[in-house]
Structures are given as structure tokens and as C-alpha cells.
Backbone as JSON, one array per atom type, in Angstrom:
{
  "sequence": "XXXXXXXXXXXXXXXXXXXXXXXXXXXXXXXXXXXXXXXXXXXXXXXXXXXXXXXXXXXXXXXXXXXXXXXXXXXXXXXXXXXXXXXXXXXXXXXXXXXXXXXXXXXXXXXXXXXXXXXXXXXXXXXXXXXXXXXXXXXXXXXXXXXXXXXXXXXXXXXXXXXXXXXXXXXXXXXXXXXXXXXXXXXXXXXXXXXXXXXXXXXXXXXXXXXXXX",
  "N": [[-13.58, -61.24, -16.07], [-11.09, -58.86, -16.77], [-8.8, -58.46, -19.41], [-6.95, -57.17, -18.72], [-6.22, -57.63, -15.68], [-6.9, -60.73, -15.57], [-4.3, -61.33, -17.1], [-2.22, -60.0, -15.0], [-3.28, -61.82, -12.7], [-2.32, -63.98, -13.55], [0.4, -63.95, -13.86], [0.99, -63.22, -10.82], [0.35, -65.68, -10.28], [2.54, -67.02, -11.0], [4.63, -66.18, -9.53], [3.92, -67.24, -7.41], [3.93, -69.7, -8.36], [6.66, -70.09, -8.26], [8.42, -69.7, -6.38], [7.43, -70.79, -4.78], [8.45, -73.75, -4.89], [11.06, -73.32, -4.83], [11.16, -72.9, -2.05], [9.96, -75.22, -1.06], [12.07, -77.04, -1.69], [14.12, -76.43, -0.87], [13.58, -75.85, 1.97], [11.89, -78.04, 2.75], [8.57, -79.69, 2.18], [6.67, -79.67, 4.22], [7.84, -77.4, 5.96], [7.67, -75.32, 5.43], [5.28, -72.41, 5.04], [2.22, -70.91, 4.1], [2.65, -68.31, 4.46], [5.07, -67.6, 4.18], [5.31, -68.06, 1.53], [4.23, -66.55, 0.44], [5.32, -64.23, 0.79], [8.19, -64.59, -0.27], [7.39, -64.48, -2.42], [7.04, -61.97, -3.32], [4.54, -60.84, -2.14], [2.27, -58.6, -0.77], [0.08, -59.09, 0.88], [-0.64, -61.45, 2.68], [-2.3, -63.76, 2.75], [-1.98, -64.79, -0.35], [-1.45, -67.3, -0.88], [-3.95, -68.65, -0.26], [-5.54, -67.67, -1.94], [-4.88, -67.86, -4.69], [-4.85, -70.67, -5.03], [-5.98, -72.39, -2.98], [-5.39, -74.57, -0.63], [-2.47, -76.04, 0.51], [-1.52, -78.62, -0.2], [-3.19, -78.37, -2.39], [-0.95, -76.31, -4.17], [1.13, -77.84, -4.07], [0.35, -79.45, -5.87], [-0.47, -78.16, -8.19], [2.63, -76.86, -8.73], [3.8, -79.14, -9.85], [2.52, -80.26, -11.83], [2.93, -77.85, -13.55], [5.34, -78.54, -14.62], [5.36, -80.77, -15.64], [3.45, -81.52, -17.67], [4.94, -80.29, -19.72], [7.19, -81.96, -19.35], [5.55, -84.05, -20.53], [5.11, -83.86, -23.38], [7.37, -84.05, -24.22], [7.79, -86.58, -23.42], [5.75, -88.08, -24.3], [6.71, -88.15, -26.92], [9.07, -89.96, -27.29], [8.18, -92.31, -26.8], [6.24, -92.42, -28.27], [8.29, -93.11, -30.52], [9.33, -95.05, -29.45], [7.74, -97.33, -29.98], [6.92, -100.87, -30.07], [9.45, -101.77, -29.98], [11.09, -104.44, -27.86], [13.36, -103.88, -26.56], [14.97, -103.25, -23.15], [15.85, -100.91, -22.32], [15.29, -99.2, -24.21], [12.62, -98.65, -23.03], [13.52, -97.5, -20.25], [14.94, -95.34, -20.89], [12.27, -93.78, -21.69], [11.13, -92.96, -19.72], [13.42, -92.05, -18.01], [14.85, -89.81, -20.11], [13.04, -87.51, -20.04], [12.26, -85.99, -18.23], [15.14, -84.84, -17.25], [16.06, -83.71, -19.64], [14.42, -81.47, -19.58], [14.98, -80.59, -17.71], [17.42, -79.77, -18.21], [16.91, -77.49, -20.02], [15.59, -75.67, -18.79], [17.9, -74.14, -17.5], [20.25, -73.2, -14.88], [19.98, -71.63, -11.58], [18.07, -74.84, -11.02], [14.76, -76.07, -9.31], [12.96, -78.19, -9.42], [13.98, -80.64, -9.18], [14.91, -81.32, -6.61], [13.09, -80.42, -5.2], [10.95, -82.59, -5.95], [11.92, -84.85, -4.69], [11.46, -84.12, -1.7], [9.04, -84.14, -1.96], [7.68, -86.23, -2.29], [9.13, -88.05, -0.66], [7.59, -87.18, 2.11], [4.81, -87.9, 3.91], [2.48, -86.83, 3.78], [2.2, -85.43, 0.94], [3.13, -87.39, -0.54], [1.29, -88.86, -2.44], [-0.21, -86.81, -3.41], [2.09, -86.16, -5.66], [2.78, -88.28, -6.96], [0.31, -89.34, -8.17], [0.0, -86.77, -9.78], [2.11, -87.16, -11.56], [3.17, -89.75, -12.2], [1.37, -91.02, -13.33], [0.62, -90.27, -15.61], [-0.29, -90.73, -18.68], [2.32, -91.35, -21.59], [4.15, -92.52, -19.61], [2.73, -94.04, -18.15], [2.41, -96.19, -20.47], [4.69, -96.79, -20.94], [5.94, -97.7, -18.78], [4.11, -100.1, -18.97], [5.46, -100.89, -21.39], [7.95, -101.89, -20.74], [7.53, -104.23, -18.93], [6.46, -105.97, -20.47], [8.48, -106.72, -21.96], [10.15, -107.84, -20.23], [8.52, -110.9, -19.25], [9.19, -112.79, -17.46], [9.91, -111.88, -14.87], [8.94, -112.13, -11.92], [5.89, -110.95, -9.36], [6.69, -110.21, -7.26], [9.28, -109.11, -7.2], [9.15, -108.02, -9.26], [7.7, -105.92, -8.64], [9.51, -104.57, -6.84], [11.28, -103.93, -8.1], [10.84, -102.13, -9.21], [10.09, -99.8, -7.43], [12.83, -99.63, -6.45], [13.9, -98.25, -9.16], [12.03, -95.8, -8.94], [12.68, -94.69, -6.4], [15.71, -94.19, -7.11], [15.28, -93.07, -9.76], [14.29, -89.76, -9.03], [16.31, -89.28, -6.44], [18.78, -89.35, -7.57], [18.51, -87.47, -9.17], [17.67, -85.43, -7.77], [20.0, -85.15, -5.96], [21.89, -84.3, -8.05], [21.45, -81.78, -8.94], [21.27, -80.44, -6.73], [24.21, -80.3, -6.43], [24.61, -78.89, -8.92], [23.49, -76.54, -8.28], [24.99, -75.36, -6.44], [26.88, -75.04, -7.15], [29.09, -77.3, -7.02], [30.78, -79.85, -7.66], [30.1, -82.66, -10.53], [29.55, -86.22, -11.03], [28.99, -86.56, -14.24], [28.99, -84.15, -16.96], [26.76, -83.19, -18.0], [23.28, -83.05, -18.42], [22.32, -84.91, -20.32], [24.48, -86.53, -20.52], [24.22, -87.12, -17.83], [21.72, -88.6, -17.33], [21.95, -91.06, -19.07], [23.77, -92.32, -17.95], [22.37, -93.35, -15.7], [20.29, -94.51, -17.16], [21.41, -96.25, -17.91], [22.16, -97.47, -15.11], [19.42, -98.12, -14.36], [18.47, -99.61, -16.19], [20.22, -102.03, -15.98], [19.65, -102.65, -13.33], [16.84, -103.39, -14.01], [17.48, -106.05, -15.46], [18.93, -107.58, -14.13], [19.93, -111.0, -12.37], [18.29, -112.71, -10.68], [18.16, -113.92, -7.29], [17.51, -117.07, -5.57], [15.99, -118.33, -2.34], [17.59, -121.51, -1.08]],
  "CA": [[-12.28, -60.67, -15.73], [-10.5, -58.19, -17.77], [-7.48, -59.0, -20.14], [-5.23, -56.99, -17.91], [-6.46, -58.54, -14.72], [-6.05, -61.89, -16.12], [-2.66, -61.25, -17.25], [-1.85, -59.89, -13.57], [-3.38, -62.88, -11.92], [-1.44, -64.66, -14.22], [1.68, -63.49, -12.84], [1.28, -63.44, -9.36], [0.1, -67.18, -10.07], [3.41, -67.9, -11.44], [5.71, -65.43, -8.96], [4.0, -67.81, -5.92], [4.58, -71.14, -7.88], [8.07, -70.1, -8.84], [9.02, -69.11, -4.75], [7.28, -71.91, -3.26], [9.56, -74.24, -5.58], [12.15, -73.18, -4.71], [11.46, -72.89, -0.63], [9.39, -76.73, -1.08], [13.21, -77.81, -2.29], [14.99, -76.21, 0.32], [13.53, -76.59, 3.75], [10.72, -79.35, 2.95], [6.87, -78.73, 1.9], [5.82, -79.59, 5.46], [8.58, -77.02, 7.13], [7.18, -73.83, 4.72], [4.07, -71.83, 5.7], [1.62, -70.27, 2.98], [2.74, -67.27, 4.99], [6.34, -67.49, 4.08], [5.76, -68.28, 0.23], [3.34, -65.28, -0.12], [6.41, -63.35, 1.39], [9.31, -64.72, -0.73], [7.08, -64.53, -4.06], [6.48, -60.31, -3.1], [3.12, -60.42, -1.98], [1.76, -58.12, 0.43], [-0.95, -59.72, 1.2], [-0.07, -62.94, 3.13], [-3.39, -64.5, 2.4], [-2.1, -64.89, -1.32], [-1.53, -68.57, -2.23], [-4.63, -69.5, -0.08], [-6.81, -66.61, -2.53], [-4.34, -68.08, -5.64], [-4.58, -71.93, -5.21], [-6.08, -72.72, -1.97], [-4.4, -75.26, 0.06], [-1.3, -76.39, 0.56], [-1.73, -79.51, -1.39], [-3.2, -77.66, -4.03], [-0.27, -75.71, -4.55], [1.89, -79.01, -4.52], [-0.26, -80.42, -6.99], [-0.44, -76.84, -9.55], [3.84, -77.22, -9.15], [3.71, -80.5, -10.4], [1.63, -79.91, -13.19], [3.4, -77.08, -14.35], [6.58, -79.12, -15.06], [4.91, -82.19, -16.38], [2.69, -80.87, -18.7], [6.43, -80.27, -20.8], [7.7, -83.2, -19.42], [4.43, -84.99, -20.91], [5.07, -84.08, -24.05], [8.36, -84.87, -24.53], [7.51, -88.4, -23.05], [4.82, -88.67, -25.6], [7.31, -88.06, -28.35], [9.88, -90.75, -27.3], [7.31, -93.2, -26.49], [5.8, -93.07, -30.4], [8.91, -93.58, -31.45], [9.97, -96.68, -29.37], [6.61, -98.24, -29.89], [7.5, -102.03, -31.08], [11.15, -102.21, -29.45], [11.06, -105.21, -27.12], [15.08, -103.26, -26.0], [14.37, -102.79, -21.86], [16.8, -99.58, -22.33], [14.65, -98.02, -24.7], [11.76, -98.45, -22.17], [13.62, -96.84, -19.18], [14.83, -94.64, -21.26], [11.23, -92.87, -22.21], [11.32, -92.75, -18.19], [14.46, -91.23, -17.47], [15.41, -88.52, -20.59], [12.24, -86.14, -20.46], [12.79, -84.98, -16.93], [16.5, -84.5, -17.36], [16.32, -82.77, -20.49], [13.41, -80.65, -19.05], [15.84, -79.5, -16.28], [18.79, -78.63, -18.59], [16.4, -75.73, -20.75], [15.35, -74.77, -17.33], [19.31, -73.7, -16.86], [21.0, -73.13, -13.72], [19.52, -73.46, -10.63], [16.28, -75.2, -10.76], [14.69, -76.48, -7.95], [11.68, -79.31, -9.42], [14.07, -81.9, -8.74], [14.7, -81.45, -4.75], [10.91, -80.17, -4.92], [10.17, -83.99, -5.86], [11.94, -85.6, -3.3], [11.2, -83.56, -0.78], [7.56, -84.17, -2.05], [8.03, -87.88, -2.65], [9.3, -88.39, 0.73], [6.6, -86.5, 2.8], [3.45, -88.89, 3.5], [1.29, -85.92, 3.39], [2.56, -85.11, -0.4], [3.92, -88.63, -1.81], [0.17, -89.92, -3.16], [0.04, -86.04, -4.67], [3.26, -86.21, -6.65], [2.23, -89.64, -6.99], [-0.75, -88.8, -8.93], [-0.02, -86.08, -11.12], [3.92, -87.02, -11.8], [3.45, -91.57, -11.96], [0.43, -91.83, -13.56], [0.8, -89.74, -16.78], [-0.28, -91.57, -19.71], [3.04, -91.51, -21.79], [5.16, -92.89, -18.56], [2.08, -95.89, -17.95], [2.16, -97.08, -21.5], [6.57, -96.68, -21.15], [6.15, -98.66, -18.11], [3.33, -101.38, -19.69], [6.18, -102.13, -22.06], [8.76, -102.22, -19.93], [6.85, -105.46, -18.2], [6.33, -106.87, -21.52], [9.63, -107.41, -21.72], [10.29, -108.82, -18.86], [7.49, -111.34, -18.52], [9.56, -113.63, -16.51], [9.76, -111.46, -13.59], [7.98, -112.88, -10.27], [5.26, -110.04, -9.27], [7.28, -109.12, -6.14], [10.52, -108.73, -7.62], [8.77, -106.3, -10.48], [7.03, -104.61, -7.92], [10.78, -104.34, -5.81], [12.51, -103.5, -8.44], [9.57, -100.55, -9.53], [10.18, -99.02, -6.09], [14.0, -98.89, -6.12], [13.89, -97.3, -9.63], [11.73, -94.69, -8.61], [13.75, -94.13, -5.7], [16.93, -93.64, -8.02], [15.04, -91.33, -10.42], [13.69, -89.18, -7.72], [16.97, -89.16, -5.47], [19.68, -89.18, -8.21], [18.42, -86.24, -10.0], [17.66, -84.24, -6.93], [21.29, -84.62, -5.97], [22.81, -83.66, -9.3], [20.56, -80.45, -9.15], [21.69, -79.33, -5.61], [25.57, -80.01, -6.54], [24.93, -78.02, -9.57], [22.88, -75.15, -7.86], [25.94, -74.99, -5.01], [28.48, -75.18, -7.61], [30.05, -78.18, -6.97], [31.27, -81.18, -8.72], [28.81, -83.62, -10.34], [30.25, -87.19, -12.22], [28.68, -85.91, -15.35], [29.38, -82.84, -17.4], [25.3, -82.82, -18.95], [22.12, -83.6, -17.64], [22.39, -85.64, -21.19], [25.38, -87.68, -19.92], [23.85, -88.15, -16.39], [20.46, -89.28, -17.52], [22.52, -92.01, -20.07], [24.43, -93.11, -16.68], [21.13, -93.33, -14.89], [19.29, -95.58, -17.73], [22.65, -97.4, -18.02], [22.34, -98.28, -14.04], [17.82, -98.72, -14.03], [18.56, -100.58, -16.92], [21.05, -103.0, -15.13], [18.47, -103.02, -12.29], [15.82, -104.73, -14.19], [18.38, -107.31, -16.1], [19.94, -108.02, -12.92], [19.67, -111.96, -11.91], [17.08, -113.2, -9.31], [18.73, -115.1, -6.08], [16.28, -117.45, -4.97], [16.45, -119.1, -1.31], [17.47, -122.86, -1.72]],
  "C": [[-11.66, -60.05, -16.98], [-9.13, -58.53, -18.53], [-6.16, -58.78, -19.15], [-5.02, -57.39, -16.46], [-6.35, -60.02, -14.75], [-4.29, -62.15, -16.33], [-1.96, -61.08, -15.72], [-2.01, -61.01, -12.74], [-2.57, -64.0, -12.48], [-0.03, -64.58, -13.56], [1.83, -63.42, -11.53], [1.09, -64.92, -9.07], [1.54, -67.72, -9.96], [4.63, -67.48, -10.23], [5.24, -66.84, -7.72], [4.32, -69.47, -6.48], [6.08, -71.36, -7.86], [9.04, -70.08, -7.02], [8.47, -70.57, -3.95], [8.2, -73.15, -3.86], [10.73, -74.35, -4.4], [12.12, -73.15, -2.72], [10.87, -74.38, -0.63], [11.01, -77.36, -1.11], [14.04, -77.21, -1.42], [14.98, -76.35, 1.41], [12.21, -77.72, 3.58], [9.46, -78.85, 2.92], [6.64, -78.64, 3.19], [6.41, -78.15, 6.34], [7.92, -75.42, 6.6], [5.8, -73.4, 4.69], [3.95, -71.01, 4.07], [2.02, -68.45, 3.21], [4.41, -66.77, 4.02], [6.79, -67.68, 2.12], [4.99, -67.02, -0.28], [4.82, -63.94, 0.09], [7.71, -63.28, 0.22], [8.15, -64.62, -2.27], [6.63, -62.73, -4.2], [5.45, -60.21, -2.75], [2.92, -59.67, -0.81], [0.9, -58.55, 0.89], [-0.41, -61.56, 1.79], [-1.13, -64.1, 2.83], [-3.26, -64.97, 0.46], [-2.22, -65.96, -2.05], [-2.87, -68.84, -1.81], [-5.78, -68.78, -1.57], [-6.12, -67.77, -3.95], [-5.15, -69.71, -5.84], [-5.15, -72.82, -3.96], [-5.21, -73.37, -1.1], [-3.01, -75.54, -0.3], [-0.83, -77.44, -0.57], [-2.08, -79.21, -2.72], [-2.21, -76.91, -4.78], [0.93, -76.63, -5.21], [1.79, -79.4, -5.62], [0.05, -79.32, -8.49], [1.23, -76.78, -9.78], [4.28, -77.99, -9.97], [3.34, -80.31, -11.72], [2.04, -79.46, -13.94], [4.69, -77.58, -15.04], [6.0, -80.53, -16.17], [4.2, -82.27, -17.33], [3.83, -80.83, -19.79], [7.05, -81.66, -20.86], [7.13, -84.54, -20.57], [4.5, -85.11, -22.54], [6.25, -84.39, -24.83], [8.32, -86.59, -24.09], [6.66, -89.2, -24.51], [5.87, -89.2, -26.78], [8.35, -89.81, -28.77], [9.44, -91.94, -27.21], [6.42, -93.84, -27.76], [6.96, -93.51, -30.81], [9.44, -94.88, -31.21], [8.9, -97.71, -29.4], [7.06, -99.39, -30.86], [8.54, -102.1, -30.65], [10.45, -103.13, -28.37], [12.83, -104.96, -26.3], [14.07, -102.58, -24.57], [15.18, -101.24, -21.89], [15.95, -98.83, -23.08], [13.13, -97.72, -23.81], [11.77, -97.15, -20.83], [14.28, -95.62, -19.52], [13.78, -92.68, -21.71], [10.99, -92.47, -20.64], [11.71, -91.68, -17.65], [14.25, -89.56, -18.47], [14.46, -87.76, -20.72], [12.07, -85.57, -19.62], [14.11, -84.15, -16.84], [16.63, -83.36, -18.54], [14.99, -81.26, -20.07], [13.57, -80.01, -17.91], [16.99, -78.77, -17.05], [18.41, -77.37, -19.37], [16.2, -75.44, -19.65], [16.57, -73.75, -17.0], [19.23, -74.04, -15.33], [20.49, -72.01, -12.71], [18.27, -73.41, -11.36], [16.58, -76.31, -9.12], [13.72, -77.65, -7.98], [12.75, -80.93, -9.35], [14.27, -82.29, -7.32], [13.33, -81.61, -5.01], [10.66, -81.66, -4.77], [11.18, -84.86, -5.15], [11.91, -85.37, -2.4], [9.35, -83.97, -0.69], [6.84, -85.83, -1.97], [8.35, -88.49, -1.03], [8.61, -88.05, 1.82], [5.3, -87.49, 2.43], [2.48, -88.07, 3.32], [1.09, -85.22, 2.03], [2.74, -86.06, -0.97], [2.27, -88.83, -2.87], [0.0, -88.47, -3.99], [1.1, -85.91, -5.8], [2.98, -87.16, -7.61], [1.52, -89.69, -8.51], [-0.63, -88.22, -10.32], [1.55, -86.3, -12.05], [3.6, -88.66, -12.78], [1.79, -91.91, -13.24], [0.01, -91.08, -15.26], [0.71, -90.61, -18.0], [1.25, -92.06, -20.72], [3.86, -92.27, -20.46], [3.91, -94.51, -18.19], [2.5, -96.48, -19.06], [4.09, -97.44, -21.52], [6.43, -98.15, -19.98], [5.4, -100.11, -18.51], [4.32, -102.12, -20.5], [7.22, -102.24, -22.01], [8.24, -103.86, -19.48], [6.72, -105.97, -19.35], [7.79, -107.12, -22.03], [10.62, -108.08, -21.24], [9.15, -109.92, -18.13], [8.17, -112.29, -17.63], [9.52, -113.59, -15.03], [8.84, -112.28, -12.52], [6.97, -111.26, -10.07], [5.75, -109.47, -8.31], [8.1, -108.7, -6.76], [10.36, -107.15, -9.04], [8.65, -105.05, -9.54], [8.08, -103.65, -7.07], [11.38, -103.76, -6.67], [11.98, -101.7, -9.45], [9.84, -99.48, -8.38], [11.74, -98.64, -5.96], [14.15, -97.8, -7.67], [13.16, -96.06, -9.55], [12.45, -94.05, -7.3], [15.26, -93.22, -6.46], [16.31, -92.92, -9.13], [14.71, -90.14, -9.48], [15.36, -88.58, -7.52], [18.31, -88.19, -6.33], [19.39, -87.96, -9.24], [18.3, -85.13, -8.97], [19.12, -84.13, -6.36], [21.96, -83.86, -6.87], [22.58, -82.12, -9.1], [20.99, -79.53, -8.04], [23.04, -79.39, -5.91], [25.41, -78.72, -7.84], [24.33, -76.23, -8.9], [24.35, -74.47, -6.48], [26.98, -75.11, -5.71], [29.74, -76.25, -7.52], [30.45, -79.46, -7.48], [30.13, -82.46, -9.04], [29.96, -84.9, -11.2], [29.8, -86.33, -13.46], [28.74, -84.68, -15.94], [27.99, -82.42, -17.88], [24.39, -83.4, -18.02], [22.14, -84.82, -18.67], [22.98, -86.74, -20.71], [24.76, -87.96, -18.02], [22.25, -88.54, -16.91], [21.15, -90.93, -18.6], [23.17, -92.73, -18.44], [23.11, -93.79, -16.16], [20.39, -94.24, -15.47], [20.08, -96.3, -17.83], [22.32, -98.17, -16.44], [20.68, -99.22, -13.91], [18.4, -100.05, -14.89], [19.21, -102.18, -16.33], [20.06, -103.43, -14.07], [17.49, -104.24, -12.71], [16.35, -105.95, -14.83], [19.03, -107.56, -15.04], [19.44, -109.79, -12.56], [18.29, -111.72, -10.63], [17.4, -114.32, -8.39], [17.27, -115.77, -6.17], [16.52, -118.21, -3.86], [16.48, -120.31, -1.46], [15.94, -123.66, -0.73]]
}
């Protein structure tokens, strides 16, 4: 393939992941047709993401990627430096601030935080998100010593309280993202100051007591 054919496929790669984004985060991956993202990204050709990226899933998955790949290495960074803190805040920390700050260079709108709960919530997408989003080396070794600081935990209660913070990263960032894309009032004035709220509440999550039935 030629330099300037490359470059071109290059670009129509990015025009269909940049459109399906943004329609994945507005009416739901399952509700948007390969038809309808070839359409909104200019293509004449309606056959374009299947020629681009094949499936559907594959396209999910090449979205994903493209964000996390940045995300990944800001994770890395924060993750050398808290290596040796036994502080659960600086754990959920390496979590929370490399998505958040990886939406505020994005500016105003973005759409990869609906995208992932729209993608997250879909059983035919969660185990892809899953995958290329959860299982990122920087974010295992964040979470490995997260649990090492908490060895007391019970194995359900980790595993319960693993599931509501990914719920509240997920949920609470895809709200912020549609109040700011619609213009309307968020608590926070920064993605800075709402990601600090956000490790202020996980944080609380995993230091929270443990009822136990008498």
C-alpha cells in the first residue's frame, strides 16, 4: 500500500471510529447499524466499517483501544510513582485520575464516557470493554495493591465492593460528560475536582465498616 493510500485509510479509519463514538453514546451500540455509522462518518459506501474493522464488536473493541492506549500510559506513570504506598487513596486514585484527565484534553463534548456505559451495560459488549478497558496491566497491578491493603476484607465483600466501584466509575463519569456536552450544571467545576470527589467517595467505599448478621 502506498504512503498516500495509507494515510487515506488512515483517515477514514478514524472519521468511522470518531462517528460511531459518538452514535455508540447516544442511542446504544446495540440500537446503531454499521449502516448508519458509515453514513454519519461521510462514507458513501455503506459497506465501510465492515471493509474498515469488520464486525460490530470489532469496532467496539478498536474504540476502546484507541482511548486506552493514552489512558495506559498515564496509568503507568501514576502507578510507578505510588509503588510502596500502603495509602488505599493512592490506589483508587491510579484508577480514577487517568480517564478523567484523558477526557478534559479531549475538550468539550466527548463521548468515550457514555460510549462505556452504554458498552458496559450491553451483555453483547460488557466482556469486550471488559477486556480491553479492566484488564490493562497498569489498572491490575493498581488494583493488586489496592487488596494488599485491605487484607482483612472477606472475598465477597472485596468482590461487592469491586463491582459497585466499577459501577461508580463507569456511571459517574458518563453523567458528568452528558451534563457537560448539554450544557448543564455539573457539582464540579474540573474533571480534576470531580475525579478528587469520586476517589474521595471509592475511597470511602472500601474503608467503609462490614455489618455482619448476628
Amino acid at each position: 500500500m502506498g504512503a498516500a493510500r495509507a494515510k487515506q485509510v488512515s483517515a477514514t479509519r478514524e472519521l468511522i471510529l470518531s462517528a460511531a463514538e459518538r452514535l455508540f453514546a447516544e442511542h446504544g451500540v446495540a440500537a446503531v447499524s454499521n449502516r448508519q455509522v458509515s453514513e454519519a462518518a461521510g462514507q458513501g459506501n455503506n459497506t465501510a466499517v465492515g471493509y474498515h474493522f469488520g464486525t460490530k464488536a470489532e469496532l467496539v473493541a478498536a474504540i476502546v483501544r484507541k482511548h486506552h492506549e493514552q489512558i495506559e500510559h498515564r496509568r503507568a506513570r501514576m502507578v510507578a510513582d505510588a509503588r510502596g504506598s500502603r495509602n488505599v487513596r493512592d490506589w483508587v486514585a491510579c484508577a480514577v485520575l487517568p480517564n478523567a484527565r484523558h477526557l478534559a484534553d479531549l475538550g468539550v463534548p466527548t463521548w468515550f464516557g457514555r460510549f462505556g456505559a452504554q458498552a458496559m451495560t450491553d451483555p453483547a459488549y460488557r466482556e469486550i470493554m471488559a477486556r480491553e478497558s479492566l484488564n490493562s496491566p497498569s489498572l491490575v497491578e493498581a488494583v493488586g495493591e489496592l487488596n494488599r491493603c485491605l487484607p482483612e476484607l472477606p472475598p465477597e465483600v472485596r468482590e461487592e465492593r469491586r463491582d459497585m466501584t466499577r459501577q461508580l466509575m463507569v456511571h459517574v463519569v458518563a453523567e458528568r460528560e452528558r451534563a457537560l456536552a448539554e450544557g448543564g450544571a455539573t457539582p464540579r467545576d474540573s474533571w480534576e475536582q470531580a475525579a478528587t470527589g469520586l476517589i474521595d467517595a471509592v475511597t470511602g467505599l472500601w474503608l467503609a465498616p462490614i455489618t455482619t448478621r448476628p
